[in-house]
């Protein structure tokens, strides 16, 4: 294979084939294979998209080897320290950090949409008490689309702004209703005057029989967690959002697909499983080696939850930030969580074990986030819902980019491995 600056050439079937190269702003280079089938009859096969860029994108950059994550060019460390969630949402969706005036206008718009259609409560009532909050969220997000069926004109900046504000305002209400329905609590209304994270907290925890005291430590911790989850380029749920949206399905319908993709244990669902795993280790006498051995045993389906990542092969910068917060938040709240000790011991033991080191398996974002959610009083079953709440700006931004770039419908090829043509055998002869 000959490598040149803007294309590669190779020989196939006696023909010289040239394929163009595309280079991004961070010097990643991709081979464009769109013409390959027409010129050679070949398709590419990459199960699980391990080496396939599904799109170009100007939203989020990850360097998995160096542990870098940036939204629109700004490092995650800086944004988590200096920005608020709605500012970050604006940055992701519209491409630039808002000016004070732009943020004010966006917040005003967001406040206009802090009431949800009451009809959604009837659907909420239909769920059995054992329903998982993520199953409820996925169904309710799809249902919400039916309550708001107007198609979105992506060329209309005003409409875009309204839709983004409406979804960002409605989602915390929907998620709090899910939580409160499961607890048998009356459903709350938003407090439009509060900042995003403070409103999320009061929606979930304010009860009519007691004065609600806002805790700035809890609110700040939640705000940071939301920022850390806000986007992560072409992960499973974002890819689901883009694929569904590529058929020109609406934004909420696409987001509901994202919620469904997020709930699986190999993606966002891992945060619930991490805490359940840490609790199980504790209940089992804290025998960390036993669980490391289980994770290494190929005959055992058990995996160390909260460890490993498709892209990060050094460290997950979000995990590093969250680990720091976990100590800080627990100390400020005066919480002594034995699960945190187990987590730290498990991390040290795994990072000293050749199985994990040689495969570059490190703690990911989900490893320590649950410990903070627990300290905030959020039940384990709701952890992935909190992840979804944070990921909303990313899903909106990625959907918009896909539509504005007029990307064609997502429709991969396959390599068929089933029977070749065979004769039908009538039922009485089989
Ligand atoms: N525990 C034990 N072994 C692991 C783990 C783990 N958590 N993660 C990867 N491995 C091993 C895997 O068995 C394989 O070994 P071998 O090469 O001997 O067959 C090797 O490491 C490569 O694993 P892979 O499954 O091919 O890697 P992947 O890039 O397809 O999977 C992952 C990435 C996140 C799905 C995987 O690491 C995993 O299952 N982790 C646990 C679930 C988890 O924490 N998910 C949250 C991901 S981060 C947040 C998000 O995206 O939602």
Tab-separated table of C-alpha atoms and ligand atoms in Angstrom:
chain	number	residue	atom	x	y	z
A	1	UNK	CA	0.000	0.000	0.000
A	2	UNK	CA	1.374	3.413	-1.027
A	3	UNK	CA	0.750	6.280	1.306
A	4	UNK	CA	0.539	9.825	-0.066
A	5	UNK	CA	-0.657	13.079	1.436
A	6	UNK	CA	-4.298	13.205	0.387
A	7	UNK	CA	-5.039	9.631	-0.645
A	8	UNK	CA	-3.804	6.075	-0.363
A	9	UNK	CA	-3.324	3.707	-3.231
A	10	UNK	CA	-3.354	-0.044	-3.309
A	11	UNK	CA	-3.585	-2.754	-5.882
A	12	UNK	CA	-6.584	-5.056	-6.000
A	13	UNK	CA	-7.517	-7.469	-8.779
A	14	UNK	CA	-4.766	-6.025	-10.972
A	15	UNK	CA	-6.234	-2.514	-10.664
A	16	UNK	CA	-4.667	0.480	-8.942
A	17	UNK	CA	-7.225	1.795	-6.456
A	18	UNK	CA	-7.011	5.276	-4.880
A	19	UNK	CA	-8.978	6.235	-1.785
A	20	UNK	CA	-9.046	9.798	-0.427
A	21	UNK	CA	-7.847	10.618	3.079
A	22	UNK	CA	-9.620	13.049	5.420
A	23	UNK	CA	-7.620	14.707	8.189
A	24	UNK	CA	-9.267	16.373	11.181
A	25	UNK	CA	-8.075	19.440	13.074
A	26	UNK	CA	-6.288	17.235	15.634
A	27	UNK	CA	-4.483	15.358	12.834
A	28	UNK	CA	-6.510	12.152	12.958
A	29	UNK	CA	-6.567	10.770	9.444
A	30	UNK	CA	-9.304	8.573	8.023
A	31	UNK	CA	-9.552	6.611	4.800
A	32	UNK	CA	-12.776	7.478	2.976
A	33	UNK	CA	-14.123	4.178	1.751
A	34	UNK	CA	-17.387	5.400	0.165
A	35	UNK	CA	-16.279	4.497	-3.396
A	36	UNK	CA	-14.622	1.187	-2.472
A	37	UNK	CA	-17.560	-1.072	-3.295
A	38	UNK	CA	-18.189	0.532	-6.669
A	39	UNK	CA	-14.547	0.296	-7.726
A	40	UNK	CA	-13.627	-3.099	-6.230
A	41	UNK	CA	-16.838	-4.845	-5.088
A	42	UNK	CA	-15.393	-4.888	-1.548
A	43	UNK	CA	-17.086	-3.712	1.619
A	44	UNK	CA	-15.334	-3.068	4.927
A	45	UNK	CA	-16.185	-5.115	8.027
A	46	UNK	CA	-15.736	-3.595	11.499
A	47	UNK	CA	-18.096	-5.231	13.985
A	48	UNK	CA	-18.827	-2.862	16.888
A	49	UNK	CA	-17.222	0.047	14.967
A	50	UNK	CA	-13.892	-0.568	16.697
A	51	UNK	CA	-11.980	1.276	13.986
A	52	UNK	CA	-14.664	3.145	12.098
A	53	UNK	CA	-15.309	6.874	12.262
A	54	UNK	CA	-19.051	7.105	11.652
A	55	UNK	CA	-18.941	10.849	11.032
A	56	UNK	CA	-16.846	13.979	11.081
A	57	UNK	CA	-17.752	16.170	14.041
A	58	UNK	CA	-16.697	19.521	15.473
A	59	UNK	CA	-18.243	19.036	18.921
A	60	UNK	CA	-16.096	16.884	21.199
A	61	UNK	CA	-12.481	15.786	20.974
A	62	UNK	CA	-11.046	12.787	22.815
A	63	UNK	CA	-7.435	11.653	22.777
A	64	UNK	CA	-7.756	8.245	24.415
A	65	UNK	CA	-4.012	7.713	24.761
A	66	UNK	CA	-3.360	11.021	26.469
A	67	UNK	CA	-6.608	11.091	28.486
A	68	UNK	CA	-7.804	14.332	26.859
A	69	UNK	CA	-11.470	15.356	26.619
A	70	UNK	CA	-12.530	18.718	25.208
A	71	UNK	CA	-15.945	20.176	24.396
A	72	UNK	CA	-15.685	22.585	21.443
A	73	UNK	CA	-11.965	23.000	22.214
A	74	UNK	CA	-12.301	23.677	25.967
A	75	UNK	CA	-10.781	21.135	28.348
A	76	UNK	CA	-13.184	19.193	30.558
A	77	UNK	CA	-11.097	20.125	33.594
A	78	UNK	CA	-11.571	23.862	32.930
A	79	UNK	CA	-15.274	23.564	32.156
A	80	UNK	CA	-15.954	21.462	35.262
A	81	UNK	CA	-14.132	23.997	37.398
A	82	UNK	CA	-15.330	27.270	35.879
A	83	UNK	CA	-18.622	26.804	34.034
A	84	UNK	CA	-22.180	25.947	34.942
A	85	UNK	CA	-24.177	23.195	33.284
A	86	UNK	CA	-26.440	25.447	31.180
A	87	UNK	CA	-23.389	27.366	29.906
A	88	UNK	CA	-21.806	24.076	28.863
A	89	UNK	CA	-25.069	22.959	27.268
A	90	UNK	CA	-25.136	26.201	25.262
A	91	UNK	CA	-21.500	25.699	24.244
A	92	UNK	CA	-22.123	22.160	23.033
A	93	UNK	CA	-25.353	22.934	21.192
A	94	UNK	CA	-24.477	26.290	19.625
A	95	UNK	CA	-20.685	25.993	19.314
A	96	UNK	CA	-19.514	28.937	21.464
A	97	UNK	CA	-19.594	29.836	25.132
A	98	UNK	CA	-22.528	32.218	25.642
A	99	UNK	CA	-21.991	35.880	26.454
A	100	UNK	CA	-23.733	37.030	29.647
A	101	UNK	CA	-26.567	38.374	27.495
A	102	UNK	CA	-26.918	35.183	25.451
A	103	UNK	CA	-26.962	33.071	28.609
A	104	UNK	CA	-29.594	35.295	30.185
A	105	UNK	CA	-31.808	34.976	27.106
A	106	UNK	CA	-31.312	31.210	27.003
A	107	UNK	CA	-32.178	30.923	30.699
A	108	UNK	CA	-35.301	33.056	30.150
A	109	UNK	CA	-36.343	30.749	27.347
A	110	UNK	CA	-35.641	27.697	29.512
A	111	UNK	CA	-37.860	29.175	32.263
A	112	UNK	CA	-40.764	29.473	29.799
A	113	UNK	CA	-40.772	25.713	29.423
A	114	UNK	CA	-40.679	24.604	33.031
A	115	UNK	CA	-44.167	23.131	32.860
A	116	UNK	CA	-44.733	19.719	31.306
A	117	UNK	CA	-47.949	18.517	29.741
A	118	UNK	CA	-49.984	17.019	32.604
A	119	UNK	CA	-51.139	14.256	30.241
A	120	UNK	CA	-47.740	12.627	30.737
A	121	UNK	CA	-48.698	11.905	34.345
A	122	UNK	CA	-51.368	9.478	33.139
A	123	UNK	CA	-48.697	7.469	31.325
A	124	UNK	CA	-46.513	7.554	34.404
A	125	UNK	CA	-49.372	6.048	36.395
A	126	UNK	CA	-49.554	3.058	34.073
A	127	UNK	CA	-46.077	1.757	34.971
A	128	UNK	CA	-45.866	-1.139	37.424
A	129	UNK	CA	-44.085	-0.320	40.674
A	130	UNK	CA	-41.190	-2.644	39.755
A	131	UNK	CA	-40.446	-0.775	36.490
A	132	UNK	CA	-36.834	0.325	36.117
A	133	UNK	CA	-36.502	4.137	35.965
A	134	UNK	CA	-34.535	3.936	32.699
A	135	UNK	CA	-37.250	1.854	31.024
A	136	UNK	CA	-39.744	4.456	32.197
A	137	UNK	CA	-37.564	7.314	30.960
A	138	UNK	CA	-37.114	5.783	27.546
A	139	UNK	CA	-40.868	5.226	27.144
A	140	UNK	CA	-41.801	8.647	28.528
A	141	UNK	CA	-39.310	10.434	26.274
A	142	UNK	CA	-40.833	8.730	23.241
A	143	UNK	CA	-44.308	9.604	24.533
A	144	UNK	CA	-43.268	13.215	25.104
A	145	UNK	CA	-42.519	13.414	21.356
A	146	UNK	CA	-46.173	12.593	20.726
A	147	UNK	CA	-47.219	15.508	22.958
A	148	UNK	CA	-45.051	17.854	20.899
A	149	UNK	CA	-45.273	16.621	17.306
A	150	UNK	CA	-44.234	19.840	15.503
A	151	UNK	CA	-41.334	19.032	13.150
A	152	UNK	CA	-38.212	21.059	13.905
A	153	UNK	CA	-36.829	23.232	11.120
A	154	UNK	CA	-33.072	22.941	11.634
A	155	UNK	CA	-32.448	26.031	9.503
A	156	UNK	CA	-34.465	28.169	11.938
A	157	UNK	CA	-32.110	29.366	14.726
A	158	UNK	CA	-34.973	30.641	16.903
A	159	UNK	CA	-36.804	27.299	16.729
A	160	UNK	CA	-33.600	25.430	17.522
A	161	UNK	CA	-33.009	27.540	20.576
A	162	UNK	CA	-36.587	27.000	21.767
A	163	UNK	CA	-36.458	23.240	21.226
A	164	UNK	CA	-33.153	22.911	23.082
A	165	UNK	CA	-34.461	25.024	25.986
A	166	UNK	CA	-37.720	23.077	26.063
A	167	UNK	CA	-36.017	19.688	26.245
A	168	UNK	CA	-33.453	20.844	28.813
A	169	UNK	CA	-36.267	22.274	30.954
A	170	UNK	CA	-38.644	19.324	30.627
A	171	UNK	CA	-36.238	16.458	31.210
A	172	UNK	CA	-35.512	17.188	34.903
A	173	UNK	CA	-39.263	17.294	35.543
A	174	UNK	CA	-39.790	13.971	33.789
A	175	UNK	CA	-36.893	12.345	35.645
A	176	UNK	CA	-38.071	13.672	39.011
A	177	UNK	CA	-41.584	12.369	38.344
A	178	UNK	CA	-40.146	8.922	37.704
A	179	UNK	CA	-38.252	9.019	40.991
A	180	UNK	CA	-41.188	10.365	42.984
A	181	UNK	CA	-43.696	7.953	41.466
A	182	UNK	CA	-41.415	5.098	42.545
A	183	UNK	CA	-41.189	6.536	46.068
A	184	UNK	CA	-44.937	7.194	46.267
A	185	UNK	CA	-44.328	10.940	46.652
A	186	UNK	CA	-46.490	13.717	45.154
A	187	UNK	CA	-45.106	14.961	41.852
A	188	UNK	CA	-43.282	18.277	42.059
A	189	UNK	CA	-43.204	21.314	39.808
A	190	UNK	CA	-40.065	23.099	38.680
A	191	UNK	CA	-38.829	26.216	40.408
A	192	UNK	CA	-38.011	28.338	37.373
A	193	UNK	CA	-35.962	30.804	39.411
A	194	UNK	CA	-33.381	28.234	40.440
A	195	UNK	CA	-30.221	27.260	38.598
A	196	UNK	CA	-30.377	23.969	36.723
A	197	UNK	CA	-28.835	21.628	39.304
A	198	UNK	CA	-30.614	23.338	42.225
A	199	UNK	CA	-33.915	22.871	40.401
A	200	UNK	CA	-33.124	19.198	39.771
A	201	UNK	CA	-32.463	18.706	43.484
A	202	UNK	CA	-35.650	20.439	44.634
A	203	UNK	CA	-37.716	18.614	42.003
A	204	UNK	CA	-36.496	15.323	43.406
A	205	UNK	CA	-36.343	15.998	47.128
A	206	UNK	CA	-38.710	18.831	48.165
A	207	UNK	CA	-41.713	17.472	50.095
A	208	UNK	CA	-44.852	19.433	50.972
A	209	UNK	CA	-44.593	18.695	54.685
A	210	UNK	CA	-41.170	20.161	55.395
A	211	UNK	CA	-39.204	23.297	54.637
A	212	UNK	CA	-36.785	22.565	51.828
A	213	UNK	CA	-33.220	23.717	52.518
A	214	UNK	CA	-30.956	24.004	49.505
A	215	UNK	CA	-27.461	22.706	50.063
A	216	UNK	CA	-24.874	24.503	47.877
A	217	UNK	CA	-22.374	21.636	48.245
A	218	UNK	CA	-24.863	19.119	46.852
A	219	UNK	CA	-25.946	21.454	44.073
A	220	UNK	CA	-22.377	22.237	42.999
A	221	UNK	CA	-21.467	18.537	43.006
A	222	UNK	CA	-24.469	17.655	40.848
A	223	UNK	CA	-23.733	20.538	38.458
A	224	UNK	CA	-20.204	19.205	37.950
A	225	UNK	CA	-21.398	15.646	37.400
A	226	UNK	CA	-23.836	16.880	34.760
A	227	UNK	CA	-21.021	18.773	33.006
A	228	UNK	CA	-18.721	15.740	33.052
A	229	UNK	CA	-21.433	13.645	31.370
A	230	UNK	CA	-22.586	16.278	28.879
A	231	UNK	CA	-21.022	14.771	25.748
A	232	UNK	CA	-18.614	12.052	24.739
A	233	UNK	CA	-18.509	12.074	20.941
A	234	UNK	CA	-19.695	8.957	19.088
A	235	UNK	CA	-20.496	6.648	22.023
A	236	UNK	CA	-23.250	4.025	21.803
A	237	UNK	CA	-26.196	6.238	22.819
A	238	UNK	CA	-25.062	9.214	20.726
A	239	UNK	CA	-24.620	6.941	17.750
A	240	UNK	CA	-28.165	5.676	18.370
A	241	UNK	CA	-29.436	9.289	18.428
A	242	UNK	CA	-27.636	10.073	15.168
A	243	UNK	CA	-28.725	6.859	13.437
A	244	UNK	CA	-32.391	7.341	14.357
A	245	UNK	CA	-32.242	11.052	13.469
A	246	UNK	CA	-30.626	10.271	10.127
A	247	UNK	CA	-33.981	8.859	8.950
A	248	UNK	CA	-35.255	12.425	9.653
A	249	UNK	CA	-37.061	11.208	12.795
A	250	UNK	CA	-37.575	14.067	15.265
A	251	UNK	CA	-35.252	15.163	18.045
A	252	UNK	CA	-37.218	13.663	20.960
A	253	UNK	CA	-37.812	10.365	19.133
A	254	UNK	CA	-34.046	10.193	18.521
A	255	UNK	CA	-33.261	11.079	22.137
A	256	UNK	CA	-35.558	8.311	23.358
A	257	UNK	CA	-33.432	5.873	21.323
A	258	UNK	CA	-30.377	7.365	23.034
A	259	UNK	CA	-31.940	6.759	26.447
A	260	UNK	CA	-32.576	3.106	25.527
A	261	UNK	CA	-28.986	2.674	24.344
A	262	UNK	CA	-27.677	4.307	27.516
A	263	UNK	CA	-29.435	1.935	29.888
A	264	UNK	CA	-27.329	-1.132	29.042
A	265	UNK	CA	-24.665	-2.230	31.558
A	266	UNK	CA	-21.820	-1.851	29.061
A	267	UNK	CA	-22.706	1.842	28.640
A	268	UNK	CA	-24.465	4.191	31.093
A	269	UNK	CA	-26.085	1.369	33.061
A	270	UNK	CA	-22.622	0.576	34.428
A	271	UNK	CA	-22.904	3.258	37.140
A	272	UNK	CA	-25.689	1.352	38.890
A	273	UNK	CA	-23.810	-1.930	38.551
A	274	UNK	CA	-20.618	-0.384	39.980
A	275	UNK	CA	-22.266	0.436	43.296
A	276	UNK	CA	-24.077	-2.897	43.362
A	277	UNK	CA	-20.729	-4.630	42.730
A	278	UNK	CA	-18.990	-2.630	45.487
A	279	UNK	CA	-21.834	-3.452	47.887
A	280	UNK	CA	-21.571	-7.135	46.973
A	281	UNK	CA	-17.797	-7.098	47.591
A	282	UNK	CA	-18.357	-5.477	50.969
A	283	UNK	CA	-21.106	-7.943	51.899
A	284	UNK	CA	-18.769	-10.752	50.862
A	285	UNK	CA	-16.176	-9.666	53.436
A	286	UNK	CA	-14.277	-7.214	51.198
A	287	UNK	CA	-12.325	-9.945	49.386
A	288	UNK	CA	-11.062	-7.851	46.454
A	289	UNK	CA	-8.752	-10.525	45.030
A	290	UNK	CA	-11.721	-12.874	44.639
A	291	UNK	CA	-13.502	-10.335	42.410
A	292	UNK	CA	-10.359	-9.533	40.414
A	293	UNK	CA	-9.975	-13.269	39.756
A	294	UNK	CA	-13.609	-13.491	38.658
A	295	UNK	CA	-13.092	-10.571	36.250
A	296	UNK	CA	-10.005	-12.260	34.778
A	297	UNK	CA	-11.681	-15.653	34.411
A	298	UNK	CA	-12.892	-15.944	30.805
A	299	UNK	CA	-15.394	-18.635	31.834
A	300	UNK	CA	-17.036	-16.181	34.244
A	301	UNK	CA	-19.276	-13.504	32.672
A	302	UNK	CA	-18.426	-11.102	35.524
A	303	UNK	CA	-16.585	-7.926	34.497
A	304	UNK	CA	-15.202	-5.246	36.757
A	305	UNK	CA	-17.937	-2.656	36.355
A	306	UNK	CA	-16.667	0.890	35.955
A	307	UNK	CA	-13.423	-0.361	34.433
A	308	UNK	CA	-12.305	-0.223	30.816
A	309	UNK	CA	-13.183	2.019	27.929
A	310	UNK	CA	-13.276	1.686	24.166
A	311	UNK	CA	-11.406	4.957	23.616
A	312	UNK	CA	-9.428	5.754	26.791
A	313	UNK	CA	-6.389	3.546	27.001
A	314	UNK	CA	-4.467	5.499	29.630
A	315	UNK	CA	-6.950	7.106	31.975
A	316	UNK	CA	-10.443	8.555	31.769
A	317	UNK	CA	-10.084	12.261	32.667
A	318	UNK	CA	-13.669	12.315	33.950
A	319	UNK	CA	-12.896	9.505	36.410
A	320	UNK	CA	-9.887	11.438	37.686
A	321	UNK	CA	-11.975	14.563	38.306
A	322	UNK	CA	-14.844	12.612	39.897
A	323	UNK	CA	-12.505	10.722	42.222
A	324	UNK	CA	-11.252	14.080	43.534
A	325	UNK	CA	-14.832	15.325	43.998
A	326	UNK	CA	-15.904	12.136	45.761
A	327	UNK	CA	-13.380	12.776	48.549
A	328	UNK	CA	-14.264	16.448	48.680
A	329	UNK	CA	-18.060	16.051	48.650
A	330	UNK	CA	-18.088	13.241	51.198
A	331	UNK	CA	-15.840	15.242	53.506
A	332	UNK	CA	-17.965	18.403	53.181
A	333	UNK	CA	-21.116	16.411	53.845
A	334	UNK	CA	-19.497	14.545	56.701
A	335	UNK	CA	-20.352	11.226	55.035
A	336	UNK	CA	-18.148	8.211	55.693
A	337	UNK	CA	-19.020	5.764	52.941
A	338	UNK	CA	-17.353	2.350	53.337
A	339	UNK	CA	-18.028	1.737	49.647
A	340	UNK	CA	-15.490	4.488	48.821
A	341	UNK	CA	-12.780	2.556	50.667
A	342	UNK	CA	-13.636	-0.622	48.768
A	343	UNK	CA	-13.553	1.363	45.495
A	344	UNK	CA	-10.107	2.773	46.249
A	345	UNK	CA	-8.711	-0.627	47.254
A	346	UNK	CA	-10.190	-2.228	44.138
A	347	UNK	CA	-8.689	0.485	41.933
A	348	UNK	CA	-5.200	0.117	43.485
A	349	UNK	CA	-5.318	-3.675	43.216
A	350	UNK	CA	-6.484	-3.608	39.576
A	351	UNK	CA	-3.880	-1.023	38.593
A	352	UNK	CA	-1.172	-3.290	40.046
A	353	UNK	CA	-2.465	-6.357	38.210
A	354	UNK	CA	-0.910	-7.295	34.881
A	355	UNK	CA	-4.260	-8.478	33.423
A	356	UNK	CA	-5.722	-4.972	33.676
A	357	UNK	CA	-2.491	-3.062	33.010
A	358	UNK	CA	-1.630	-5.037	29.851
A	359	UNK	CA	-5.164	-4.523	28.470
A	360	UNK	CA	-5.120	-0.847	29.459
A	361	UNK	CA	-8.206	-1.227	31.641
A	362	UNK	CA	-8.598	1.756	33.995
A	363	UNK	CA	-11.487	3.164	36.046
A	364	UNK	CA	-13.957	5.009	33.831
A	365	UNK	CA	-16.444	7.813	34.525
A	366	UNK	CA	-18.912	5.402	36.083
A	367	UNK	CA	-16.546	4.083	38.739
A	368	UNK	CA	-16.732	6.953	41.222
A	369	UNK	CA	-19.848	8.837	40.039
A	370	UNK	CA	-22.207	6.499	41.943
A	371	UNK	CA	-20.439	7.267	45.207
A	372	UNK	CA	-21.283	10.948	44.761
A	373	UNK	CA	-24.860	10.188	43.689
A	374	UNK	CA	-25.251	8.108	46.860
A	375	UNK	CA	-23.963	10.997	48.949
A	376	UNK	CA	-26.528	13.277	47.241
A	377	UNK	CA	-29.284	10.896	48.379
A	378	UNK	CA	-30.028	9.597	44.885
A	379	UNK	CA	-31.060	5.913	44.886
A	380	UNK	CA	-28.955	3.436	42.907
A	381	UNK	CA	-31.714	2.692	40.374
A	382	UNK	CA	-31.749	6.381	39.404
A	383	UNK	CA	-28.021	6.667	38.643
A	384	UNK	CA	-28.334	6.037	34.906
A	385	UNK	CA	-31.237	8.484	34.757
A	386	UNK	CA	-28.864	11.127	36.167
A	387	UNK	CA	-26.351	10.205	33.466
A	388	UNK	CA	-29.091	10.710	30.834
A	389	UNK	CA	-29.907	14.111	32.308
A	390	UNK	CA	-26.278	15.136	31.900
A	391	UNK	CA	-25.945	13.679	28.392
A	392	UNK	CA	-28.907	15.655	26.981
A	393	UNK	CA	-26.889	18.607	25.589
A	394	UNK	CA	-24.587	16.176	23.802
A	395	UNK	CA	-27.473	14.282	22.225
A	396	UNK	CA	-29.094	17.551	21.116
A	397	UNK	CA	-25.809	18.943	19.744
A	398	UNK	CA	-24.924	15.749	17.871
A	399	UNK	CA	-28.419	15.405	16.398
A	400	UNK	CA	-28.316	19.024	15.189
A	401	UNK	CA	-24.868	18.655	13.681
A	402	UNK	CA	-25.967	15.518	11.850
A	403	UNK	CA	-29.048	17.270	10.452
A	404	UNK	CA	-27.263	20.525	9.593
A	405	UNK	CA	-24.547	18.578	7.770
A	406	UNK	CA	-27.374	16.871	5.853
A	407	UNK	CA	-25.921	13.473	6.527
A	408	UNK	CA	-27.500	10.642	4.541
A	409	UNK	CA	-29.600	7.991	6.226
A	410	UNK	CA	-27.462	5.557	8.246
A	411	UNK	CA	-27.661	2.224	6.548
A	412	UNK	CA	-24.623	-0.021	6.950
A	413	UNK	CA	-23.808	-2.988	4.709
A	414	UNK	CA	-23.309	-6.500	6.049
A	415	UNK	CA	-21.373	-9.608	5.137
A	416	UNK	CA	-24.016	-12.329	4.875
A	417	UNK	CA	-23.039	-15.629	6.548
A	418	UNK	CA	-26.334	-17.551	6.397
A	419	UNK	CA	-27.536	-20.308	4.054
A	420	UNK	CA	-27.223	-19.836	0.343
A	421	UNK	CA	-30.433	-20.420	-1.607
A	422	UNK	CA	-32.227	-23.653	-0.678
A	423	UNK	CA	-35.414	-25.394	-1.693
A	424	UNK	CA	-38.548	-25.029	0.407
A	425	UNK	CA	-39.628	-28.317	2.031
A	426	UNK	CA	-43.406	-28.586	2.638
A	427	UNK	CA	-44.477	-28.901	6.285
A	428	UNK	CA	-45.546	-32.581	6.049
A	429	UNK	CA	-42.138	-33.580	4.624
A	430	UNK	CA	-39.917	-31.897	7.262
B	1	LIG	N1	-13.411	-6.366	33.382
B	1	LIG	C1	-12.695	-7.424	32.953
B	1	LIG	N2	-12.146	-7.516	31.728
B	1	LIG	C2	-12.336	-6.492	30.895
B	1	LIG	C3	-13.068	-5.361	31.271
B	1	LIG	C4	-13.606	-5.308	32.561
B	1	LIG	N3	-14.328	-4.245	32.965
B	1	LIG	N4	-13.095	-4.479	30.238
B	1	LIG	C5	-12.407	-5.063	29.249
B	1	LIG	N5	-11.948	-6.286	29.641
B	1	LIG	C6	-11.098	-7.194	28.869
B	1	LIG	C7	-11.942	-8.040	27.901
B	1	LIG	O1	-12.353	-9.241	28.508
B	1	LIG	C8	-10.963	-8.243	26.783
B	1	LIG	O2	-10.028	-9.219	27.182
B	1	LIG	P1	-9.351	-10.202	26.070
B	1	LIG	O3	-8.587	-9.300	25.156
B	1	LIG	O4	-8.508	-11.120	26.884
B	1	LIG	O5	-10.514	-10.887	25.401
B	1	LIG	C9	-10.202	-6.919	26.719
B	1	LIG	O6	-10.257	-6.393	28.048
B	1	LIG	C10	-10.800	-5.893	25.750
B	1	LIG	O7	-12.162	-5.739	26.093
B	1	LIG	P2	-13.310	-5.387	25.041
B	1	LIG	O8	-14.621	-5.778	25.632
B	1	LIG	O9	-12.939	-5.943	23.696
B	1	LIG	O10	-13.159	-3.817	24.963
B	1	LIG	P3	-14.259	-2.856	24.416
B	1	LIG	O11	-13.566	-1.633	23.984
B	1	LIG	O12	-15.134	-3.536	23.428
B	1	LIG	O13	-15.198	-2.602	25.709
B	1	LIG	C11	-16.155	-1.699	27.645
B	1	LIG	C12	-15.192	-1.459	26.475
B	1	LIG	C13	-16.395	-0.388	28.389
B	1	LIG	C14	-17.524	-2.191	27.091
B	1	LIG	C15	-15.565	-2.767	28.581
B	1	LIG	O14	-14.334	-2.312	29.103
B	1	LIG	C16	-16.511	-3.152	29.728
B	1	LIG	O15	-17.341	-4.048	29.555
B	1	LIG	N6	-16.412	-2.463	30.917
B	1	LIG	C17	-17.316	-2.707	32.020
B	1	LIG	C18	-18.622	-1.914	31.806
B	1	LIG	C19	-18.413	-0.417	32.022
B	1	LIG	O16	-17.792	0.016	32.958
B	1	LIG	N7	-19.007	0.380	31.103
B	1	LIG	C20	-18.952	1.855	31.160
B	1	LIG	C21	-18.146	2.421	30.033
B	1	LIG	S1	-17.692	4.147	30.269
B	1	LIG	C22	-19.127	5.045	30.285
B	1	LIG	C23	-20.031	4.834	29.112
B	1	LIG	O17	-19.615	4.795	27.969
B	1	LIG	O18	-21.202	4.716	29.362
